[in-house]
Amino acid sequence: MADHRFRPVSGEKPCCDISKKAQICLCVVFGLLVVVIIAVVVGIVMWRQPPQHREWKGAGTTAHFYEIILGRCYTYTQIVRPELGHKDCQKIGKAFTNAFLSKDPCSSTEQDYQPLMELTNQTVPCDKTLLWSKTNELVHEYAWVQREFFTLENTLLGYMADGLRWCGDPGSPEMNYQSCPDRRTDCSNNSVSVFWNTVSKRFAEDACGVVHVLLNGSVHNSFDERSTFARVEVFNLHPEKVHTLQAWVMQDIRNISSDSCSDASIKNLKLILSKRNITFTCENNYRPIRFLQCVKYPEHSSCRSKI
Amino acid sequence: MAYKGDKNCTAIWEAFKVVLDKDPCSVFPSDYDHFISLSRHSIPRDKSLFWENNHLLVTSYAENARRFMPLCDVLYGRIGDFLSWCRQENASGLDYQSCPTSEDCENNPVDSYWKMASMQYSRDSTGVIHVMLNGSEPKGAYPVKGFFADFEIPYLQKDKITRIEIWVMHEIGRPKVESCGEGSVKILEERLEKMGFQYRCINDHLPVKLLMCVDHSTHPDCALNSAVTSTRREAPPLCAEHGASLFIPFLVVLASVIQL
């Protein structure tokens, strides 16, 4: 029978040997270490996460926006209108994005777009400006066939931006691909709307001679006071340069009604223009564009028996 | 074209780029194999539109792939459309001054590209095939040696094609050099018949004629009553092999009567 008491070997239970004070110290240091590690991990995770953009009600920036505008710039200046081959597309692309990156997309101004406007200045020959309202498809089909006419979308800047959406965010150097402000439900001074107002204004200011406008005779308000045509373009035509505005009012070929040129809204347009000293002329169903409509409905009676 | 979102443009460019390092007289259609395999996509049935000598008219009529999808509205056709490219003859880097044409050498980058693209476009075409030819072209509406003849017709997939529709368009105010059943158009019709295709030929297909009239609205040819008439020539049904000598004239007469 062993009546010895074995002394515990000193290595087996180390903490028992360290003083209470040292134990506390160790625990604190250990705790701090854990906190530091957690903080570093969280920091890395947060840094890697893209900065959060504000959420808007409209669709976000078009995917590959920058590559698209750059590519379109080169296509336009090298192939569509090679007389503009001297334009610097790299500079133009940068000026475009600088207009809205890192800025509040609801506080866009004309000034934001000034550097871009200066780089993309373009002369449209007199009598060749073609405005439009509620005739998007038809007017561009016509301009494609009659290449001497220029709609805004046939100018360099219009061509680059057509159909695209873009916006930035004050807290971030990135474009917001998730959402962008909707004109009606978020704000009207958004990056895209301000762009089109700015370029439309210049397009109208630069026009000379006879200016044409393609209007839709099959909708309620052919001349709509809320449209860009009414709000911006009509009011920025210069009477010293533009002596006549000629309207072509096209009706849907399947539904030809009375004389659209005598509509109340068209009379309103005539009044506005006369106050500005610009002559107004109007033609119903302008024949060349009627042919264009007939391409879709070749068997229609008005496409068959028309002299 | 918004539904092609699965394509990787960077990879497509990398595949295309290899050609820009090659001797400009040693670029073969097969050099574009990888490029085509990455950019290839299906063509909607009945929407293929082949053509010769009327590029701008075809592009207008096709309406950006809404009405038809000609080669220039397919991704691998759109990429190269209106462009030319080649490496310098004795150095690396692109030659911005000039590039070899088919007269300089056969295996030049641009011709090889369009040969490859044409073959693929043909292979992927299904349903009703449409061909627009220029009946005012002095050298003939159907070039017997050309992209359509050599790199498209041979690659049409007979089992996937219902029939072929030929439109011979005449330019407004220009002479009618050839029409259906005449000259090179006749050669084309005979070739298609021999290959076993159902075909029909229409002079001045009305919707396209109306489009041409946009630019010539006051021309007498565009007084619509005359623009409406068109003559048709049809291939006899294959089963009417025997008695074809009587059957064909009968069909032609019947077709003309229906037109009046």
Coordinates of C-alpha atoms in Angstrom, one line a residue:
Chain A
M1 CA 0.0 0.0 0.0
A2 CA 1.4 3.2 -1.1
D3 CA 0.9 5.9 1.4
H4 CA 2.9 8.3 -0.6
R5 CA 1.3 11.2 -2.0
F6 CA 2.4 11.8 -5.5
R7 CA 3.2 15.2 -6.2
P8 CA 1.6 16.3 -9.5
V9 CA 4.2 16.7 -12.2
S10 CA 4.6 20.4 -12.8
G11 CA 4.1 20.1 -16.7
E12 CA 0.6 18.6 -16.5
K13 CA -1.4 21.4 -15.1
P14 CA 0.5 24.6 -16.1
C15 CA -2.2 27.1 -15.3
C16 CA -2.3 26.1 -11.8
D17 CA 1.2 27.3 -11.5
I18 CA 0.7 30.8 -13.0
S19 CA -0.5 33.5 -10.7
K20 CA -4.0 34.7 -10.9
K21 CA -2.8 38.1 -12.1
A22 CA -1.0 36.5 -15.1
Q23 CA -4.1 34.5 -15.9
I24 CA -6.2 37.6 -16.1
C25 CA -3.6 39.2 -18.3
L26 CA -3.5 36.3 -20.6
C27 CA -7.3 36.2 -20.9
V28 CA -7.4 39.9 -21.7
V29 CA -4.7 39.6 -24.3
F30 CA -6.4 36.6 -25.8
G31 CA -9.7 38.4 -25.9
L32 CA -8.2 41.5 -27.5
L33 CA -6.5 39.3 -30.1
V34 CA -9.9 37.7 -31.0
V35 CA -11.5 41.2 -31.3
V36 CA -8.6 42.4 -33.5
I37 CA -9.0 39.3 -35.7
I38 CA -12.7 39.8 -36.1
A39 CA -12.2 43.5 -36.8
V40 CA -9.6 42.7 -39.5
V41 CA -11.9 40.1 -41.2
V42 CA -14.9 42.4 -41.1
G43 CA -12.8 45.2 -42.5
I44 CA -11.5 43.1 -45.4
V45 CA -15.0 41.9 -46.2
M46 CA -16.4 45.4 -46.2
W47 CA -13.6 46.8 -48.2
R48 CA -14.0 44.1 -50.8
Q49 CA -17.8 44.7 -51.1
P50 CA -18.7 47.2 -53.7
P51 CA -20.0 50.4 -52.2
Q52 CA -23.7 50.4 -51.9
H53 CA -25.6 52.4 -54.5
R54 CA -28.8 54.2 -53.8
E55 CA -31.9 52.3 -55.1
W56 CA -34.0 53.9 -57.7
K57 CA -37.2 53.0 -59.6
G58 CA -35.8 53.0 -63.1
A59 CA -33.6 50.4 -64.9
G60 CA -29.9 50.6 -64.1
T61 CA -26.9 51.6 -66.3
T62 CA -26.7 49.6 -69.5
A63 CA -24.2 46.7 -69.2
H64 CA -20.9 47.5 -70.9
F65 CA -22.0 51.1 -71.2
Y66 CA -18.5 52.5 -71.7
E67 CA -17.4 50.0 -74.3
I68 CA -20.6 50.6 -76.2
I69 CA -20.3 54.4 -76.3
L70 CA -16.7 54.1 -77.3
G71 CA -17.4 51.6 -80.0
R72 CA -20.3 53.7 -81.3
C73 CA -18.1 56.8 -81.4
Y74 CA -15.5 55.0 -83.5
T75 CA -18.2 53.5 -85.8
Y76 CA -19.8 56.9 -86.3
T77 CA -16.6 58.9 -86.9
Q78 CA -14.8 56.3 -89.1
I79 CA -17.6 54.7 -91.0
V80 CA -21.0 56.6 -90.8
R81 CA -19.6 60.1 -91.2
P82 CA -15.9 59.8 -92.0
E83 CA -15.6 63.6 -92.3
L84 CA -15.6 63.5 -88.4
G85 CA -12.6 61.1 -88.4
H86 CA -10.5 63.7 -86.5
K87 CA -12.7 63.4 -83.4
D88 CA -10.9 61.9 -80.3
C89 CA -13.2 59.1 -79.1
Q90 CA -11.1 58.4 -76.0
K91 CA -11.5 62.0 -74.8
I92 CA -15.2 61.9 -75.8
G93 CA -15.8 58.7 -73.8
K94 CA -14.1 60.1 -70.7
A95 CA -16.0 63.4 -70.9
F96 CA -19.2 61.5 -71.1
T97 CA -18.6 59.4 -68.0
N98 CA -17.2 62.4 -66.1
A99 CA -20.5 64.1 -66.6
F100 CA -22.2 61.7 -64.2
L101 CA -19.8 59.6 -62.3
S102 CA -19.5 60.3 -58.6
K103 CA -22.4 62.8 -58.9
D104 CA -25.9 62.8 -57.5
P105 CA -28.0 61.4 -60.4
C106 CA -30.9 63.6 -59.4
S107 CA -29.0 66.8 -59.6
S108 CA -27.7 66.6 -63.1
T109 CA -27.1 69.9 -64.9
E110 CA -26.3 71.2 -68.4
Q111 CA -23.0 72.3 -67.1
D112 CA -22.1 68.7 -66.3
Y113 CA -22.3 67.9 -70.0
Q114 CA -20.5 71.0 -71.4
P115 CA -17.0 69.4 -71.9
L116 CA -18.8 66.5 -73.7
M117 CA -20.8 69.0 -75.9
E118 CA -17.6 70.9 -76.9
L119 CA -15.9 67.7 -78.0
T120 CA -18.8 66.5 -80.1
N121 CA -19.7 69.7 -82.0
Q122 CA -21.1 68.9 -85.4
T123 CA -22.6 70.9 -88.3
V124 CA -25.9 69.7 -89.7
P125 CA -26.5 71.2 -93.2
C126 CA -29.4 73.7 -93.6
D127 CA -32.8 72.2 -94.4
K128 CA -31.7 68.8 -93.2
T129 CA -32.7 68.8 -89.6
L130 CA -35.5 66.3 -88.9
L131 CA -37.3 66.6 -85.6
W132 CA -39.8 64.1 -84.4
S133 CA -42.4 63.3 -81.7
K134 CA -44.1 60.0 -81.1
T135 CA -42.8 58.6 -84.4
N136 CA -39.6 57.0 -83.2
E137 CA -39.5 53.9 -85.5
L138 CA -40.9 55.6 -88.6
V139 CA -38.6 58.7 -88.5
H140 CA -35.5 56.6 -88.1
E141 CA -36.5 54.2 -90.9
Y142 CA -36.9 57.3 -93.1
A143 CA -33.6 58.9 -92.1
W144 CA -31.9 55.5 -92.9
V145 CA -33.3 55.5 -96.4
Q146 CA -32.9 59.3 -97.0
R147 CA -29.4 59.7 -95.6
E148 CA -29.3 63.4 -96.2
F149 CA -31.7 64.0 -93.3
F150 CA -30.4 64.1 -89.7
T151 CA -32.5 63.2 -86.7
L152 CA -30.8 63.9 -83.3
E153 CA -29.9 60.2 -83.3
N154 CA -28.1 60.6 -86.5
T155 CA -25.6 63.1 -85.0
L156 CA -22.5 61.8 -83.2
L157 CA -23.7 62.3 -79.7
G158 CA -27.3 61.1 -80.3
Y159 CA -25.9 58.0 -82.1
M160 CA -23.7 57.2 -79.1
A161 CA -26.3 57.5 -76.4
D162 CA -29.4 56.2 -78.3
G163 CA -31.3 53.6 -76.2
L164 CA -28.8 53.6 -73.3
R165 CA -29.2 54.4 -69.6
W166 CA -26.6 55.7 -67.2
C167 CA -26.2 57.1 -63.7
G168 CA -23.6 57.4 -61.0
D169 CA -23.7 57.9 -57.2
P170 CA -22.0 60.5 -55.1
G171 CA -20.6 57.9 -52.8
S172 CA -18.9 55.9 -55.5
P173 CA -16.6 56.1 -58.5
E174 CA -18.7 53.3 -60.2
M175 CA -21.7 53.4 -62.5
N176 CA -24.9 52.2 -60.8
Y177 CA -25.8 49.1 -62.8
Q178 CA -28.7 48.2 -60.4
S179 CA -31.0 51.1 -60.9
C180 CA -31.2 54.7 -62.1
P181 CA -33.7 57.4 -61.3
D182 CA -37.0 57.2 -63.2
R183 CA -38.0 60.5 -64.6
R184 CA -41.5 60.6 -63.2
T185 CA -41.3 58.7 -59.9
D186 CA -37.8 59.6 -58.8
C187 CA -36.7 63.0 -60.3
S188 CA -36.8 64.9 -63.5
N189 CA -33.3 66.3 -63.3
N190 CA -31.7 62.9 -63.7
S191 CA -28.5 62.2 -65.7
V192 CA -30.3 60.8 -68.8
S193 CA -33.2 63.3 -69.1
V194 CA -30.8 66.3 -68.6
F195 CA -28.6 64.8 -71.3
W196 CA -31.4 64.6 -73.9
N197 CA -32.7 68.1 -73.0
T198 CA -29.2 69.5 -73.4
V199 CA -28.4 67.9 -76.7
S200 CA -31.9 68.6 -78.0
K201 CA -31.5 72.2 -77.2
R202 CA -28.2 72.4 -79.1
F203 CA -29.7 70.5 -82.0
A204 CA -32.5 73.0 -82.3
E205 CA -30.2 76.0 -81.8
D206 CA -27.9 74.8 -84.6
A207 CA -30.7 74.2 -87.1
C208 CA -31.1 76.5 -90.1
G209 CA -33.3 76.9 -93.2
V210 CA -36.4 74.7 -93.3
V211 CA -36.7 72.4 -90.3
H212 CA -38.9 69.3 -90.7
V213 CA -40.8 67.5 -88.0
L214 CA -42.5 64.1 -88.2
L215 CA -45.6 63.9 -86.1
N216 CA -48.1 61.1 -85.3
G217 CA -51.6 61.9 -86.6
S218 CA -53.0 58.7 -84.9
V219 CA -52.5 59.7 -81.3
H220 CA -54.5 62.0 -79.1
N221 CA -52.0 64.9 -79.0
S222 CA -50.0 65.0 -82.1
F223 CA -48.3 68.1 -80.8
D224 CA -47.8 67.3 -77.1
E225 CA -46.7 70.2 -74.9
R226 CA -45.0 67.8 -72.5
S227 CA -42.8 66.3 -75.2
T228 CA -39.1 67.2 -75.7
F229 CA -40.1 68.5 -79.1
A230 CA -42.5 71.0 -77.6
R231 CA -40.6 71.9 -74.4
V232 CA -37.1 72.1 -75.7
E233 CA -36.8 72.0 -79.5
V234 CA -39.5 74.4 -80.6
F235 CA -38.4 77.0 -78.2
N236 CA -34.8 76.9 -79.2
L237 CA -35.1 77.2 -82.9
H238 CA -33.5 80.6 -83.9
P239 CA -35.9 82.7 -86.0
E240 CA -32.9 84.4 -87.6
K241 CA -31.7 81.1 -89.0
V242 CA -34.9 79.0 -89.2
H243 CA -37.6 80.6 -91.4
T244 CA -40.0 77.6 -91.7
L245 CA -41.0 74.6 -89.7
Q246 CA -42.7 72.0 -92.0
A247 CA -44.7 69.3 -90.2
W248 CA -45.4 65.9 -91.8
V249 CA -48.3 64.4 -89.9
M250 CA -48.5 60.7 -90.5
Q251 CA -51.5 58.6 -89.7
D252 CA -51.5 54.9 -89.1
I253 CA -52.2 53.4 -92.5
R254 CA -54.9 51.0 -91.2
N255 CA -56.8 53.9 -89.7
I256 CA -56.9 57.0 -91.8
S257 CA -59.2 59.6 -90.4
S258 CA -59.7 63.3 -91.2
D259 CA -57.2 66.0 -91.8
S260 CA -54.7 65.8 -89.0
C261 CA -53.2 69.2 -89.9
S262 CA -56.4 70.8 -88.8
D263 CA -56.2 69.2 -85.3
A264 CA -56.4 71.5 -82.3
S265 CA -52.9 70.6 -81.1
I266 CA -51.4 71.3 -84.5
K267 CA -53.1 74.7 -84.6
N268 CA -51.6 75.3 -81.2
L269 CA -48.1 74.6 -82.7
K270 CA -48.8 77.0 -85.5
L271 CA -49.7 79.7 -83.0
I272 CA -46.6 79.2 -80.9
L273 CA -44.4 79.4 -84.0
S274 CA -46.1 82.5 -85.4
K275 CA -45.4 84.3 -82.2
R276 CA -41.7 83.4 -82.7
N277 CA -41.8 84.6 -86.3
I278 CA -41.4 81.2 -87.8
T279 CA -43.6 80.1 -90.7
F280 CA -45.5 76.9 -90.2
T281 CA -46.5 74.5 -93.0
C282 CA -48.2 71.1 -92.6
E283 CA -48.7 68.1 -94.8
N284 CA -50.8 65.1 -94.1
N285 CA -49.4 61.7 -94.9
Y286 CA -46.3 62.9 -96.8
R287 CA -46.0 60.6 -99.7
P288 CA -42.4 59.3 -99.4
I289 CA -43.1 58.3 -95.8
R290 CA -46.5 56.8 -96.8
F291 CA -44.5 54.5 -99.0
L292 CA -42.5 53.5 -96.0
Q293 CA -45.6 52.6 -94.1
C294 CA -46.8 50.6 -97.1
V295 CA -43.8 48.4 -96.8
K296 CA -45.4 46.8 -93.8
Y297 CA -48.9 46.6 -95.3
P298 CA -48.4 46.3 -99.1
E299 CA -51.8 44.8 -99.7
H300 CA -53.6 47.7 -98.0
S301 CA -56.0 49.6 -100.3
S302 CA -54.2 53.0 -99.8
C303 CA -51.0 51.3 -101.0
R304 CA -52.6 49.9 -104.1
S305 CA -54.7 52.7 -105.6
K306 CA -52.9 55.9 -104.9
I307 CA -51.9 58.3 -107.7
Chain B
M1 CA -30.1 41.6 -81.0
A2 CA -30.5 42.0 -77.2
Y3 CA -31.0 38.3 -76.7
K4 CA -27.4 37.4 -77.5
G5 CA -26.4 38.3 -74.0
D6 CA -24.5 35.1 -73.3
K7 CA -21.8 35.9 -75.8
N8 CA -18.3 36.8 -74.5
C9 CA -17.2 39.7 -76.6
T10 CA -13.7 39.7 -75.2
A11 CA -13.2 36.0 -76.1
I12 CA -14.6 36.7 -79.5
W13 CA -12.2 39.5 -80.1
E14 CA -9.3 37.3 -78.9
A15 CA -10.3 34.6 -81.4
F16 CA -10.6 37.2 -84.2
K17 CA -7.3 38.9 -83.4
V18 CA -5.1 35.9 -84.4
V19 CA -5.7 36.7 -88.0
L20 CA -4.1 40.2 -87.6
D21 CA -0.7 38.6 -87.0
K22 CA -0.8 36.6 -90.2
D23 CA 0.7 37.3 -93.6
P24 CA -2.2 39.1 -95.4
C25 CA -2.0 36.7 -98.3
S26 CA -2.1 33.6 -96.2
V27 CA -5.3 34.0 -94.3
F28 CA -7.7 31.1 -94.9
P29 CA -11.4 30.7 -94.0
S30 CA -10.5 28.1 -91.5
D31 CA -8.4 30.7 -89.6
Y32 CA -11.8 32.1 -88.5
D33 CA -13.1 28.7 -87.2
H34 CA -12.7 29.6 -83.5
F35 CA -14.1 33.1 -84.0
I36 CA -17.2 31.7 -85.7
S37 CA -17.7 29.0 -83.1
L38 CA -17.8 31.6 -80.4
S39 CA -20.0 34.1 -82.2
R40 CA -22.4 31.8 -83.9
H41 CA -26.1 31.9 -83.0
S42 CA -29.3 30.6 -84.4
I43 CA -31.2 32.3 -87.2
P44 CA -35.0 32.5 -86.9
R45 CA -36.8 30.2 -89.3
D46 CA -37.9 31.8 -92.6
K47 CA -35.9 34.9 -91.8
S48 CA -32.8 34.3 -93.9
L49 CA -32.2 36.8 -96.6
F50 CA -29.4 36.3 -99.1
W51 CA -28.5 38.9 -101.7
E52 CA -26.1 40.2 -104.4
N53 CA -25.5 43.8 -105.5
N54 CA -27.9 45.5 -103.2
H55 CA -26.3 45.8 -99.7
L56 CA -28.0 49.0 -98.6
L57 CA -31.4 48.1 -99.9
V58 CA -31.2 44.7 -98.0
T59 CA -30.1 46.5 -94.8
S60 CA -33.0 48.9 -95.0
Y61 CA -35.6 46.2 -95.8
A62 CA -34.3 43.9 -93.1
E63 CA -35.1 46.6 -90.6
N64 CA -32.3 45.7 -88.2
A65 CA -33.3 42.1 -88.0
R66 CA -36.9 42.9 -87.2
R67 CA -38.3 41.9 -90.6
F68 CA -35.5 39.6 -91.9
M69 CA -32.0 38.6 -90.7
P70 CA -29.5 38.9 -93.5
L71 CA -25.9 38.0 -92.8
C72 CA -25.1 41.6 -91.7
D73 CA -27.6 41.3 -88.9
V74 CA -26.1 38.1 -87.5
L75 CA -23.4 38.7 -84.9
Y76 CA -20.5 37.4 -87.0
G77 CA -21.7 39.4 -90.0
R78 CA -22.3 42.6 -88.0
I79 CA -18.8 42.5 -86.6
G80 CA -17.1 42.7 -89.9
D81 CA -19.7 44.8 -91.8
F82 CA -18.2 47.8 -93.7
L83 CA -14.7 47.1 -92.3
S84 CA -11.5 46.0 -93.8
W85 CA -8.4 44.8 -92.1
C86 CA -5.0 43.2 -92.7
R87 CA -1.5 43.0 -91.3
Q88 CA 1.3 44.8 -93.1
E89 CA 3.0 42.7 -95.7
N90 CA 6.5 42.6 -94.2
A91 CA 6.0 43.8 -90.7
S92 CA 3.7 43.3 -87.7
G93 CA 1.0 45.8 -87.1
L94 CA -2.1 46.7 -89.1
D95 CA -1.8 48.2 -92.6
Y96 CA -4.0 51.3 -92.6
Q97 CA -3.1 52.2 -96.2
S98 CA -4.2 49.2 -98.2
C99 CA -5.2 45.6 -98.0
P100 CA -5.0 42.9 -100.6
T101 CA -8.2 42.3 -102.7
S102 CA -9.1 39.0 -104.4
E103 CA -7.2 40.3 -107.4
D104 CA -4.0 40.5 -105.4
C105 CA -4.4 37.2 -103.7
E106 CA -7.2 34.7 -102.9
N107 CA -6.4 34.1 -99.3
N108 CA -6.7 37.6 -97.9
P109 CA -8.2 38.3 -94.5
V110 CA -11.4 40.0 -95.6
D111 CA -12.5 37.6 -98.4
S112 CA -11.7 34.6 -96.2
Y113 CA -13.8 36.1 -93.4
W114 CA -16.8 36.5 -95.6
K115 CA -16.4 33.1 -97.1
M116 CA -16.4 31.6 -93.7
A117 CA -19.3 33.7 -92.5
S118 CA -21.3 33.0 -95.6
M119 CA -20.9 29.2 -95.3
Q120 CA -22.0 29.3 -91.6
Y121 CA -24.9 31.5 -92.4
S122 CA -26.1 29.1 -95.1
R123 CA -25.7 26.1 -92.8
D124 CA -27.8 27.7 -90.1
S125 CA -30.6 28.9 -92.4
T126 CA -33.9 27.1 -92.2
G127 CA -37.4 27.2 -93.5
V128 CA -38.1 29.6 -96.5
I129 CA -34.9 31.0 -97.9
H130 CA -35.1 34.5 -99.6
V131 CA -32.7 35.9 -102.1
M132 CA -32.7 39.5 -103.4
L133 CA -31.0 40.1 -106.7
N134 CA -30.4 43.3 -108.6
G135 CA -32.1 43.0 -112.1
S136 CA -30.5 46.3 -113.1
E137 CA -27.0 45.2 -112.6
P138 CA -25.3 45.3 -116.1
K139 CA -23.2 42.2 -115.3
G140 CA -26.2 40.1 -114.5
A141 CA -28.4 39.7 -111.5
Y142 CA -26.9 36.3 -110.4
P143 CA -23.1 36.4 -110.3
V144 CA -22.2 32.8 -111.3
K145 CA -19.0 33.2 -109.4
G146 CA -19.7 35.0 -106.2
F147 CA -20.3 34.6 -102.5
F148 CA -23.9 33.5 -103.0
A149 CA -23.0 31.0 -105.8
D150 CA -19.8 29.6 -104.3
F151 CA -20.2 29.9 -100.5
E152 CA -23.9 30.0 -99.8
I153 CA -25.8 27.8 -102.2
P154 CA -23.5 24.8 -101.8
Y155 CA -24.0 24.9 -98.0
L156 CA -27.8 25.2 -97.9
Q157 CA -29.2 22.3 -95.8
K158 CA -31.8 20.7 -98.1
D159 CA -33.5 18.8 -95.3
K160 CA -34.1 22.0 -93.3
I161 CA -35.3 24.2 -96.2
T162 CA -38.9 24.3 -97.4
R163 CA -38.4 26.4 -100.4
I164 CA -36.4 29.2 -102.0
E165 CA -37.9 32.6 -103.0
I166 CA -36.0 34.8 -105.4
W167 CA -36.8 38.5 -105.7
V168 CA -35.4 40.2 -108.8
M169 CA -35.5 43.9 -108.0
H170 CA -35.1 46.6 -110.7
E171 CA -33.8 50.0 -109.7
I172 CA -36.3 52.8 -110.3
G173 CA -35.5 54.6 -113.5
R174 CA -32.8 52.2 -114.5
P175 CA -33.0 49.5 -117.3
K176 CA -34.4 46.1 -116.6
V177 CA -31.3 44.1 -117.6
E178 CA -32.7 40.8 -116.4
S179 CA -35.9 39.4 -114.9
C180 CA -37.1 36.1 -113.7
G181 CA -36.4 33.3 -116.2
E182 CA -33.9 35.4 -118.1
G183 CA -30.1 35.3 -118.4
S184 CA -28.2 34.6 -115.2
V185 CA -31.5 34.3 -113.2
K186 CA -32.4 31.4 -115.5
I187 CA -29.1 29.8 -114.7
L188 CA -29.8 30.2 -111.0
E189 CA -33.3 28.7 -111.3
E190 CA -32.0 25.8 -113.2
R191 CA -29.3 25.2 -110.7
L192 CA -31.7 25.2 -107.8
E193 CA -34.0 22.9 -109.7
K194 CA -31.2 20.5 -110.4
M195 CA -30.3 20.5 -106.7
G196 CA -33.9 19.5 -105.9
F197 CA -35.1 22.7 -104.3
Q198 CA -38.6 24.1 -104.5
Y199 CA -38.3 27.6 -105.7
R200 CA -40.3 30.6 -107.1
C201 CA -39.1 33.8 -108.6
I202 CA -40.8 37.2 -108.3
N203 CA -40.0 40.3 -110.2
D204 CA -40.1 43.5 -108.1
H205 CA -41.5 42.0 -104.9
L206 CA -44.0 44.6 -103.8
P207 CA -42.9 45.4 -100.2
V208 CA -39.3 46.0 -101.4
K209 CA -40.5 48.0 -104.4
L210 CA -42.5 50.2 -102.0
L211 CA -39.3 50.8 -100.0
M212 CA -37.4 51.8 -103.2
C213 CA -40.2 54.2 -103.9
V214 CA -39.6 56.2 -100.7
D215 CA -36.7 57.8 -102.6
H216 CA -38.5 58.2 -105.9
S217 CA -42.1 59.0 -104.9
T218 CA -42.9 61.1 -107.9
H219 CA -41.4 58.6 -110.5
P220 CA -44.0 57.0 -112.8
D221 CA -42.7 53.6 -111.7
C222 CA -44.0 54.5 -108.3
A223 CA -47.5 55.2 -109.3
L224 CA -48.8 52.3 -107.3
N225 CA -51.1 50.7 -109.7
S226 CA -48.2 49.7 -111.9
A227 CA -46.0 48.7 -108.9
V228 CA -48.6 46.1 -107.9
T229 CA -48.3 43.8 -110.9
S230 CA -45.6 41.2 -110.7
T231 CA -44.9 38.1 -112.7
R232 CA -44.1 34.8 -111.1
R233 CA -42.3 31.7 -112.3
E234 CA -42.6 28.6 -110.2
A235 CA -40.8 25.3 -110.2
P236 CA -43.1 22.3 -110.9
P237 CA -43.8 20.1 -107.9
L238 CA -41.2 17.3 -107.9
C239 CA -43.9 14.6 -108.2
A240 CA -44.9 15.9 -111.6
E241 CA -41.9 14.4 -113.3
H242 CA -43.9 12.5 -115.9
G243 CA -46.1 14.6 -118.0
A244 CA -44.0 17.6 -117.0
S245 CA -43.9 18.8 -120.6
L246 CA -47.7 19.4 -120.4
F247 CA -47.9 20.2 -116.7
I248 CA -45.4 23.1 -116.6
P249 CA -47.0 25.3 -119.2
F250 CA -50.4 24.6 -117.5
L251 CA -49.0 25.8 -114.2
V252 CA -47.5 28.9 -115.6
V253 CA -50.8 29.8 -117.3
L254 CA -52.6 29.0 -114.1
A255 CA -50.2 31.2 -112.1
S256 CA -50.6 34.1 -114.5
V257 CA -54.4 33.8 -114.4
I258 CA -54.4 34.0 -110.6
Q259 CA -52.3 37.1 -110.8
L260 CA -54.8 39.1 -112.9

